[in-house]
Amino acid sequence: MKLGFLVDLNLCMGCKGCEVACKVENEVPLSSWRLRVKYIDIGTFPDAKREFTPLRCNHCENAPCERICPVSALHYLENGIVNVDSSRCIGCAGCMMACPYGAIYMDPETNTADKCTYCAHRIESGMMPACVVICPVQANIFGDLDDDTSHISQYIMAHQGAVQVRKPEKHTNPKHFYVGGGTQTLDPLAQQRIEGYSLFNNITHLDHIGDPNHGVIDRFLAPFESHEKLDNKSFVDFDNHESEGGH
Amino acid sequence: MVESTVHATHAVVTLDVALPGIIWGWMITLNMWAKSIGTGVILVGAFLLYRHKKDEMPNLRWTMPLISFIFLNIFLLFTLTDLHQPYRMVNIFLHPHWTSAITVGAWMASLFTALVTVLMVIGYFDAHPNVRKNCALANAARANSSLYEKLFPFVVFLAIPVTLYTAIIMAESSARELWQAPAEVMQMMWAALLAGSAALILVSGKWSAEARKDLALVLAIATFFSFLMYMGEYFFSFKSSEAEATLAYVHAGGAYNTEFWFGMVLGFIVPFFIAVGNMKSDNKTLLRFAAILALVGLYMAKDVWLKIPQMLPLS
């Protein structure tokens, strides 16, 4: 079995449902993403159009992240998924330097590397990844590439000549395909990031990698810090009435 | 008109998440710089011991491993502190993944540091017979003095892969195309010879003029070829769109352009001419000045090369 993904960019309407479903399913912290949908405007008015590109881990057959990981925290599952064992990760960020697709992030809560796992926990239970289930137009197609009768295999066969992968020159042999893409949508160097053009979000770069509140010394002290035990009362019994004006 | 500011064939990102900035920052620069000194002093020291009698360099036997020990520990310290889970460093030894140059490098560097420590202890107590006369460790070191000469060839041999493995890590960091150059391996070696000769120049005050002349020769050759390597990368940058886009941060002005040229001029060009001049007439002060400039310039050049590939969006 070799699991793979295909996104038909002709169908994607940029609703970001997959992005939200992924966040919820995998409890992805703020400032991090496993799957994101990028909006790209192409052309000039009045001949302009907006394209949407969902981006996630490519689960490469020849994964640079797996090769560089010094402790095998990134490893292959039998079904071809490149999985992460965050309990083993040392947080060296080598995988972030190796992944040509920028798909790996340093989780700010665990200070370990993390990424899309094709919802390996759901697949183990016979379910589809959360992003596939939520997609209203079935633009996300997921399945076994080794099975000629699977939906993804048949989709690839039906769209021969139009199926692309990102950065094929890297020889990573990605198992994530696109239909309906082009250089402008799939090549980040063919896109400009112009100050002031971004919708809703003016933050273009994170100013931290991993936990923003954990400096170098804190990383050493973290295991010895005591955490107050939380219960339901902790969340309702605030001790800030004075500063809030006594309400 | 908009078509003059936004090229009609190009695309503009209008909504995206915040991208990570520089992931491997100054700590990794310092890590590489310190390792260059740590291995370089052993390589250059071996060259001096091959060329000259020990009497010409009376303190080399213990200062060489001492300098190496100090800078290898700086290198190891910053390797550790750059980890987001520093206590899990032990996993490299408990769960090693041998395809990773980080793993192979960590094992080799640890072994190298252990051997250098042995050389340092033996070398120091041999050179200072009146220090800690009743200390068991000191006496054991003096009793096993010959071990130094037996271990030294192996340490010199090990210094080569310990110098070069960082280039393999860079090669494995396949998202950063600038580092995917064969020149990276040679650059690491020249950096080690540059840093090693510069560090030894700083402690060569009581050495013979001939030994210092050899140090100046190594410094001159290392600065010359380091400069050539960087210039080769600078001018032959158009091998791929990613490398070209990366080097635009150096070509097109700005902070990295300034840091790069400071590194080239202070670190390579000025020390080269001083070192060449010193081969004619021995001037300890000027040679030390060249050594300090070379070390500062090397740091700047490495810093630029480490950071600019991380500025590009990958997806």
CSV table of C-alpha atoms in Angstrom, one decimal, chain B:
chain,number,residue,atom,x,y,z
B,1,MET,CA,0.6,51.8,-13.8
B,2,VAL,CA,0.1,48.6,-12.0
B,3,GLU,CA,1.6,46.5,-14.8
B,4,SER,CA,4.9,48.3,-14.2
B,5,THR,CA,4.9,47.3,-10.6
B,6,VAL,CA,3.3,43.9,-10.8
B,7,HIS,CA,4.5,41.9,-13.7
B,8,ALA,CA,1.5,40.6,-15.7
B,9,THR,CA,2.9,37.1,-15.9
B,10,HIS,CA,3.7,36.9,-12.2
B,11,ALA,CA,1.4,36.0,-9.4
B,12,VAL,CA,0.9,37.9,-6.1
B,13,VAL,CA,0.2,36.1,-2.9
B,14,THR,CA,-2.8,37.7,-1.4
B,15,LEU,CA,-3.5,35.4,1.6
B,16,ASP,CA,-1.2,33.1,3.4
B,17,VAL,CA,-0.1,32.1,6.8
B,18,ALA,CA,3.0,33.7,8.5
B,19,LEU,CA,6.1,32.0,7.3
B,20,PRO,CA,9.0,31.0,9.5
B,21,GLY,CA,12.0,33.3,9.5
B,22,ILE,CA,15.6,32.3,10.0
B,23,ILE,CA,15.5,28.9,11.7
B,24,TRP,CA,19.2,28.2,12.1
B,25,GLY,CA,20.6,31.6,13.4
B,26,TRP,CA,23.7,33.0,15.1
B,27,MET,CA,24.1,29.9,17.3
B,28,ILE,CA,24.7,27.7,14.3
B,29,THR,CA,27.1,30.3,12.8
B,30,LEU,CA,29.0,30.3,16.1
B,31,ASN,CA,28.8,26.5,16.2
B,32,MET,CA,30.4,26.1,12.7
B,33,TRP,CA,33.0,28.9,13.4
B,34,ALA,CA,34.1,27.3,16.7
B,35,LYS,CA,34.4,23.9,15.1
B,36,SER,CA,36.6,25.3,12.4
B,37,ILE,CA,39.0,26.5,15.1
B,38,GLY,CA,38.7,23.2,17.1
B,39,THR,CA,39.7,21.0,14.2
B,40,GLY,CA,41.8,23.6,12.4
B,41,VAL,CA,44.4,23.9,15.2
B,42,ILE,CA,44.9,20.1,15.1
B,43,LEU,CA,45.4,20.1,11.3
B,44,VAL,CA,47.7,23.1,11.3
B,45,GLY,CA,49.5,21.9,14.4
B,46,ALA,CA,50.2,18.6,12.8
B,47,PHE,CA,51.6,20.4,9.8
B,48,LEU,CA,53.9,22.4,12.0
B,49,LEU,CA,55.0,19.3,14.0
B,50,TYR,CA,55.8,17.6,10.6
B,51,ARG,CA,57.8,20.6,9.4
B,52,HIS,CA,59.6,21.7,12.6
B,53,LYS,CA,61.3,20.5,15.7
B,54,LYS,CA,59.3,20.6,18.9
B,55,ASP,CA,61.9,22.9,20.5
B,56,GLU,CA,60.9,25.6,18.0
B,57,MET,CA,57.3,25.6,19.3
B,58,PRO,CA,57.8,24.9,23.0
B,59,ASN,CA,54.1,25.2,24.1
B,60,LEU,CA,52.5,23.7,21.0
B,61,ARG,CA,52.1,20.2,22.5
B,62,TRP,CA,49.7,21.4,25.1
B,63,THR,CA,48.3,24.7,23.7
B,64,MET,CA,47.1,23.0,20.5
B,65,PRO,CA,44.8,20.5,22.3
B,66,LEU,CA,43.8,23.2,24.9
B,67,ILE,CA,42.6,25.6,22.2
B,68,SER,CA,40.9,22.7,20.4
B,69,PHE,CA,39.3,21.6,23.6
B,70,ILE,CA,37.9,25.0,24.4
B,71,PHE,CA,36.4,25.7,21.0
B,72,LEU,CA,35.1,22.1,20.6
B,73,ASN,CA,33.2,22.6,23.8
B,74,ILE,CA,31.9,26.0,22.6
B,75,PHE,CA,30.8,24.1,19.5
B,76,LEU,CA,29.1,21.4,21.5
B,77,LEU,CA,27.5,23.8,23.9
B,78,PHE,CA,25.9,25.8,21.1
B,79,THR,CA,24.9,22.6,19.3
B,80,LEU,CA,23.0,21.7,22.5
B,81,THR,CA,21.5,25.1,23.3
B,82,ASP,CA,20.2,25.4,19.7
B,83,LEU,CA,18.0,22.3,20.3
B,84,HIS,CA,14.4,22.9,21.3
B,85,GLN,CA,14.6,19.8,23.5
B,86,PRO,CA,18.2,19.9,24.7
B,87,TYR,CA,17.9,17.0,27.2
B,88,ARG,CA,16.9,14.7,24.3
B,89,MET,CA,20.3,15.1,22.7
B,90,VAL,CA,20.9,11.7,24.3
B,91,ASN,CA,18.6,10.2,21.7
B,92,ILE,CA,21.3,10.7,19.1
B,93,PHE,CA,23.3,8.1,21.0
B,94,LEU,CA,20.3,5.9,22.1
B,95,HIS,CA,18.4,6.0,18.8
B,96,PRO,CA,20.9,6.9,16.2
B,97,HIS,CA,19.8,7.3,12.6
B,98,TRP,CA,22.8,6.6,10.5
B,99,THR,CA,21.7,8.2,7.2
B,100,SER,CA,21.7,11.6,9.1
B,101,ALA,CA,25.0,13.5,8.9
B,102,ILE,CA,23.9,15.2,12.2
B,103,THR,CA,24.1,11.7,13.9
B,104,VAL,CA,27.4,10.7,12.3
B,105,GLY,CA,28.8,14.1,13.0
B,106,ALA,CA,27.7,14.1,16.7
B,107,TRP,CA,29.3,10.7,17.2
B,108,MET,CA,32.6,11.7,15.5
B,109,ALA,CA,32.7,15.1,17.2
B,110,SER,CA,32.1,13.5,20.6
B,111,LEU,CA,34.9,10.9,20.0
B,112,PHE,CA,37.2,13.6,18.7
B,113,THR,CA,36.6,15.8,21.7
B,114,ALA,CA,37.3,12.9,24.1
B,115,LEU,CA,40.6,12.2,22.4
B,116,VAL,CA,41.6,15.9,22.3
B,117,THR,CA,40.8,16.0,26.1
B,118,VAL,CA,43.3,13.1,26.6
B,119,LEU,CA,45.9,14.9,24.6
B,120,MET,CA,45.3,18.1,26.5
B,121,VAL,CA,45.6,16.5,29.9
B,122,ILE,CA,48.8,14.6,29.0
B,123,GLY,CA,50.3,17.6,27.2
B,124,TYR,CA,49.6,20.0,30.0
B,125,PHE,CA,50.9,17.9,32.9
B,126,ASP,CA,54.0,16.9,30.8
B,127,ALA,CA,54.8,20.6,30.2
B,128,HIS,CA,54.2,21.6,33.8
B,129,PRO,CA,56.0,18.9,35.9
B,130,ASN,CA,55.6,20.9,39.1
B,131,VAL,CA,51.8,21.3,38.9
B,132,ARG,CA,49.7,18.9,41.1
B,133,LYS,CA,52.5,16.6,41.9
B,134,ASN,CA,50.3,14.5,44.2
B,135,CYS,CA,47.3,14.4,41.9
B,136,ALA,CA,46.6,10.9,40.7
B,137,LEU,CA,45.3,12.1,37.3
B,138,ALA,CA,48.4,14.3,36.8
B,139,ASN,CA,50.7,11.4,37.7
B,140,ALA,CA,48.8,9.0,35.4
B,141,ALA,CA,49.0,11.5,32.6
B,142,ARG,CA,52.8,11.9,33.1
B,143,ALA,CA,53.3,8.2,33.3
B,144,ASN,CA,51.4,7.7,30.0
B,145,SER,CA,53.1,10.5,28.1
B,146,SER,CA,53.9,8.3,25.1
B,147,LEU,CA,50.1,7.8,24.6
B,148,TYR,CA,50.1,11.4,23.2
B,149,GLU,CA,52.2,10.4,20.2
B,150,LYS,CA,50.3,7.2,19.6
B,151,LEU,CA,46.9,9.0,19.7
B,152,PHE,CA,47.9,12.1,17.7
B,153,PRO,CA,47.9,10.6,14.2
B,154,PHE,CA,44.4,9.2,14.8
B,155,VAL,CA,43.2,12.6,16.1
B,156,VAL,CA,44.6,14.3,13.0
B,157,PHE,CA,42.9,11.8,10.8
B,158,LEU,CA,39.6,12.2,12.6
B,159,ALA,CA,39.9,16.0,12.4
B,160,ILE,CA,39.2,15.8,8.6
B,161,PRO,CA,35.7,14.2,8.7
B,162,VAL,CA,34.8,16.2,11.8
B,163,THR,CA,35.7,19.3,9.8
B,164,LEU,CA,33.7,18.2,6.7
B,165,TYR,CA,30.6,16.6,8.1
B,166,THR,CA,28.9,20.0,8.5
B,167,ALA,CA,29.1,20.3,4.7
B,168,ILE,CA,27.2,17.0,4.4
B,169,ILE,CA,24.5,18.3,6.8
B,170,MET,CA,24.3,21.3,4.5
B,171,ALA,CA,24.0,19.0,1.5
B,172,GLU,CA,21.2,17.0,3.3
B,173,SER,CA,19.4,20.3,3.9
B,174,SER,CA,18.0,20.0,0.4
B,175,ALA,CA,15.5,22.9,0.8
B,176,ARG,CA,18.4,25.4,0.7
B,177,GLU,CA,19.9,25.1,-2.8
B,178,LEU,CA,22.8,27.5,-2.1
B,179,TRP,CA,24.3,24.8,0.2
B,180,GLN,CA,24.0,22.1,-2.4
B,181,ALA,CA,27.4,22.9,-3.9
B,182,PRO,CA,30.5,20.7,-3.9
B,183,ALA,CA,32.4,23.9,-3.1
B,184,GLU,CA,30.9,23.7,0.4
B,185,VAL,CA,33.2,20.8,1.3
B,186,MET,CA,36.3,22.7,0.3
B,187,GLN,CA,35.0,25.8,2.0
B,188,MET,CA,34.8,23.9,5.3
B,189,MET,CA,38.3,22.7,4.9
B,190,TRP,CA,39.7,26.1,4.0
B,191,ALA,CA,37.8,27.6,6.9
B,192,ALA,CA,39.4,25.1,9.3
B,193,LEU,CA,42.9,25.8,8.0
B,194,LEU,CA,42.2,29.6,8.2
B,195,ALA,CA,40.8,29.4,11.7
B,196,GLY,CA,43.5,26.9,12.9
B,197,SER,CA,46.4,29.0,11.6
B,198,ALA,CA,44.8,32.2,12.9
B,199,ALA,CA,44.3,30.7,16.4
B,200,LEU,CA,47.8,29.3,16.5
B,201,ILE,CA,49.3,32.7,15.4
B,202,LEU,CA,47.8,34.2,18.6
B,203,VAL,CA,49.9,31.8,20.8
B,204,SER,CA,53.0,31.7,18.7
B,205,GLY,CA,54.8,34.7,20.3
B,206,LYS,CA,57.7,32.5,21.6
B,207,TRP,CA,58.0,30.3,18.5
B,208,SER,CA,60.7,30.4,16.0
B,209,ALA,CA,60.3,32.9,13.1
B,210,GLU,CA,60.4,29.9,10.7
B,211,ALA,CA,57.4,28.3,12.4
B,212,ARG,CA,55.5,31.6,12.3
B,213,LYS,CA,56.4,32.0,8.7
B,214,ASP,CA,54.7,28.6,8.0
B,215,LEU,CA,51.6,29.8,9.9
B,216,ALA,CA,51.5,32.9,7.8
B,217,LEU,CA,51.8,30.8,4.7
B,218,VAL,CA,48.9,28.6,5.7
B,219,LEU,CA,46.8,31.7,6.6
B,220,ALA,CA,47.7,33.3,3.2
B,221,ILE,CA,46.7,30.2,1.2
B,222,ALA,CA,43.5,29.6,3.2
B,223,THR,CA,42.3,33.2,2.9
B,224,PHE,CA,43.2,33.2,-0.8
B,225,PHE,CA,41.2,30.1,-1.6
B,226,SER,CA,38.4,30.9,0.7
B,227,PHE,CA,38.0,34.2,-1.1
B,228,LEU,CA,38.1,32.5,-4.5
B,229,MET,CA,35.5,30.0,-3.4
B,230,TYR,CA,33.1,32.8,-2.3
B,231,MET,CA,33.7,34.7,-5.4
B,232,GLY,CA,33.0,31.6,-7.5
B,233,GLU,CA,29.7,31.3,-5.8
B,234,TYR,CA,29.0,35.0,-6.1
B,235,PHE,CA,29.6,35.2,-9.8
B,236,PHE,CA,28.4,31.7,-10.8
B,237,SER,CA,25.1,32.1,-9.0
B,238,PHE,CA,22.9,31.6,-12.0
B,239,LYS,CA,22.9,27.8,-11.9
B,240,SER,CA,19.3,27.6,-10.6
B,241,SER,CA,16.5,30.0,-9.9
B,242,GLU,CA,16.6,29.2,-6.2
B,243,ALA,CA,20.4,29.9,-5.9
B,244,GLU,CA,19.9,33.1,-7.9
B,245,ALA,CA,17.1,34.2,-5.8
B,246,THR,CA,19.1,33.4,-2.6
B,247,LEU,CA,22.2,35.3,-3.8
B,248,ALA,CA,20.0,38.3,-4.7
B,249,TYR,CA,20.2,39.1,-0.9
B,250,VAL,CA,24.0,39.6,-1.4
B,251,HIS,CA,23.9,41.0,-5.0
B,252,ALA,CA,21.2,43.6,-4.4
B,253,GLY,CA,22.5,45.5,-1.5
B,254,GLY,CA,21.2,45.6,2.0
B,255,ALA,CA,22.4,44.3,5.4
B,256,TYR,CA,23.6,40.9,4.1
B,257,ASN,CA,25.5,42.6,1.2
B,258,THR,CA,27.3,44.8,3.7
B,259,GLU,CA,28.1,41.8,6.0
B,260,PHE,CA,29.3,39.7,3.1
B,261,TRP,CA,31.7,42.3,1.8
B,262,PHE,CA,33.0,43.1,5.3
B,263,GLY,CA,33.7,39.4,5.7
B,264,MET,CA,35.5,39.2,2.3
B,265,VAL,CA,37.6,42.3,2.9
B,266,LEU,CA,38.3,42.0,6.6
B,267,GLY,CA,38.4,38.2,6.7
B,268,PHE,CA,40.2,37.3,3.5
B,269,ILE,CA,41.7,40.1,1.5
B,270,VAL,CA,43.4,42.2,4.3
B,271,PRO,CA,44.8,39.1,6.2
B,272,PHE,CA,46.0,37.7,2.9
B,273,PHE,CA,48.2,40.7,2.2
B,274,ILE,CA,49.4,40.9,5.8
B,275,ALA,CA,50.3,37.2,5.9
B,276,VAL,CA,52.1,37.4,2.6
B,277,GLY,CA,54.1,40.5,3.8
B,278,ASN,CA,54.9,38.6,7.0
B,279,MET,CA,56.6,35.9,5.1
B,280,LYS,CA,59.2,38.5,4.1
B,281,SER,CA,59.7,40.2,7.4
B,282,ASP,CA,58.4,38.8,10.7
B,283,ASN,CA,56.0,41.2,12.5
B,284,LYS,CA,54.3,39.4,15.3
B,285,THR,CA,51.8,42.3,16.1
B,286,LEU,CA,50.7,42.7,12.5
B,287,LEU,CA,50.3,39.0,12.0
B,288,ARG,CA,48.2,38.7,15.2
B,289,PHE,CA,46.1,41.6,13.9
B,290,ALA,CA,45.6,39.6,10.6
B,291,ALA,CA,44.7,36.5,12.6
B,292,ILE,CA,42.0,38.4,14.5
B,293,LEU,CA,40.6,40.0,11.3
B,294,ALA,CA,40.5,36.6,9.6
B,295,LEU,CA,38.6,35.0,12.5
B,296,VAL,CA,36.1,37.9,12.6
B,297,GLY,CA,35.7,37.9,8.8
B,298,LEU,CA,35.2,34.1,8.7
B,299,TYR,CA,32.3,34.4,11.2
B,300,MET,CA,30.7,37.1,9.0
B,301,ALA,CA,31.0,35.2,5.8
B,302,LYS,CA,29.6,32.0,7.4
B,303,ASP,CA,26.8,34.0,9.0
B,304,VAL,CA,25.6,35.4,5.6
B,305,TRP,CA,25.9,32.0,3.9
B,306,LEU,CA,23.9,30.3,6.6
B,307,LYS,CA,21.1,32.9,6.8
B,308,ILE,CA,20.3,34.0,3.2
B,309,PRO,CA,18.9,30.7,1.9
B,310,GLN,CA,16.5,30.7,4.8
B,311,MET,CA,14.9,34.0,3.6
B,312,LEU,CA,13.2,32.4,0.6
B,313,PRO,CA,9.6,31.1,0.9
B,314,LEU,CA,9.6,27.4,0.2
B,315,SER,CA,5.9,27.0,-0.7
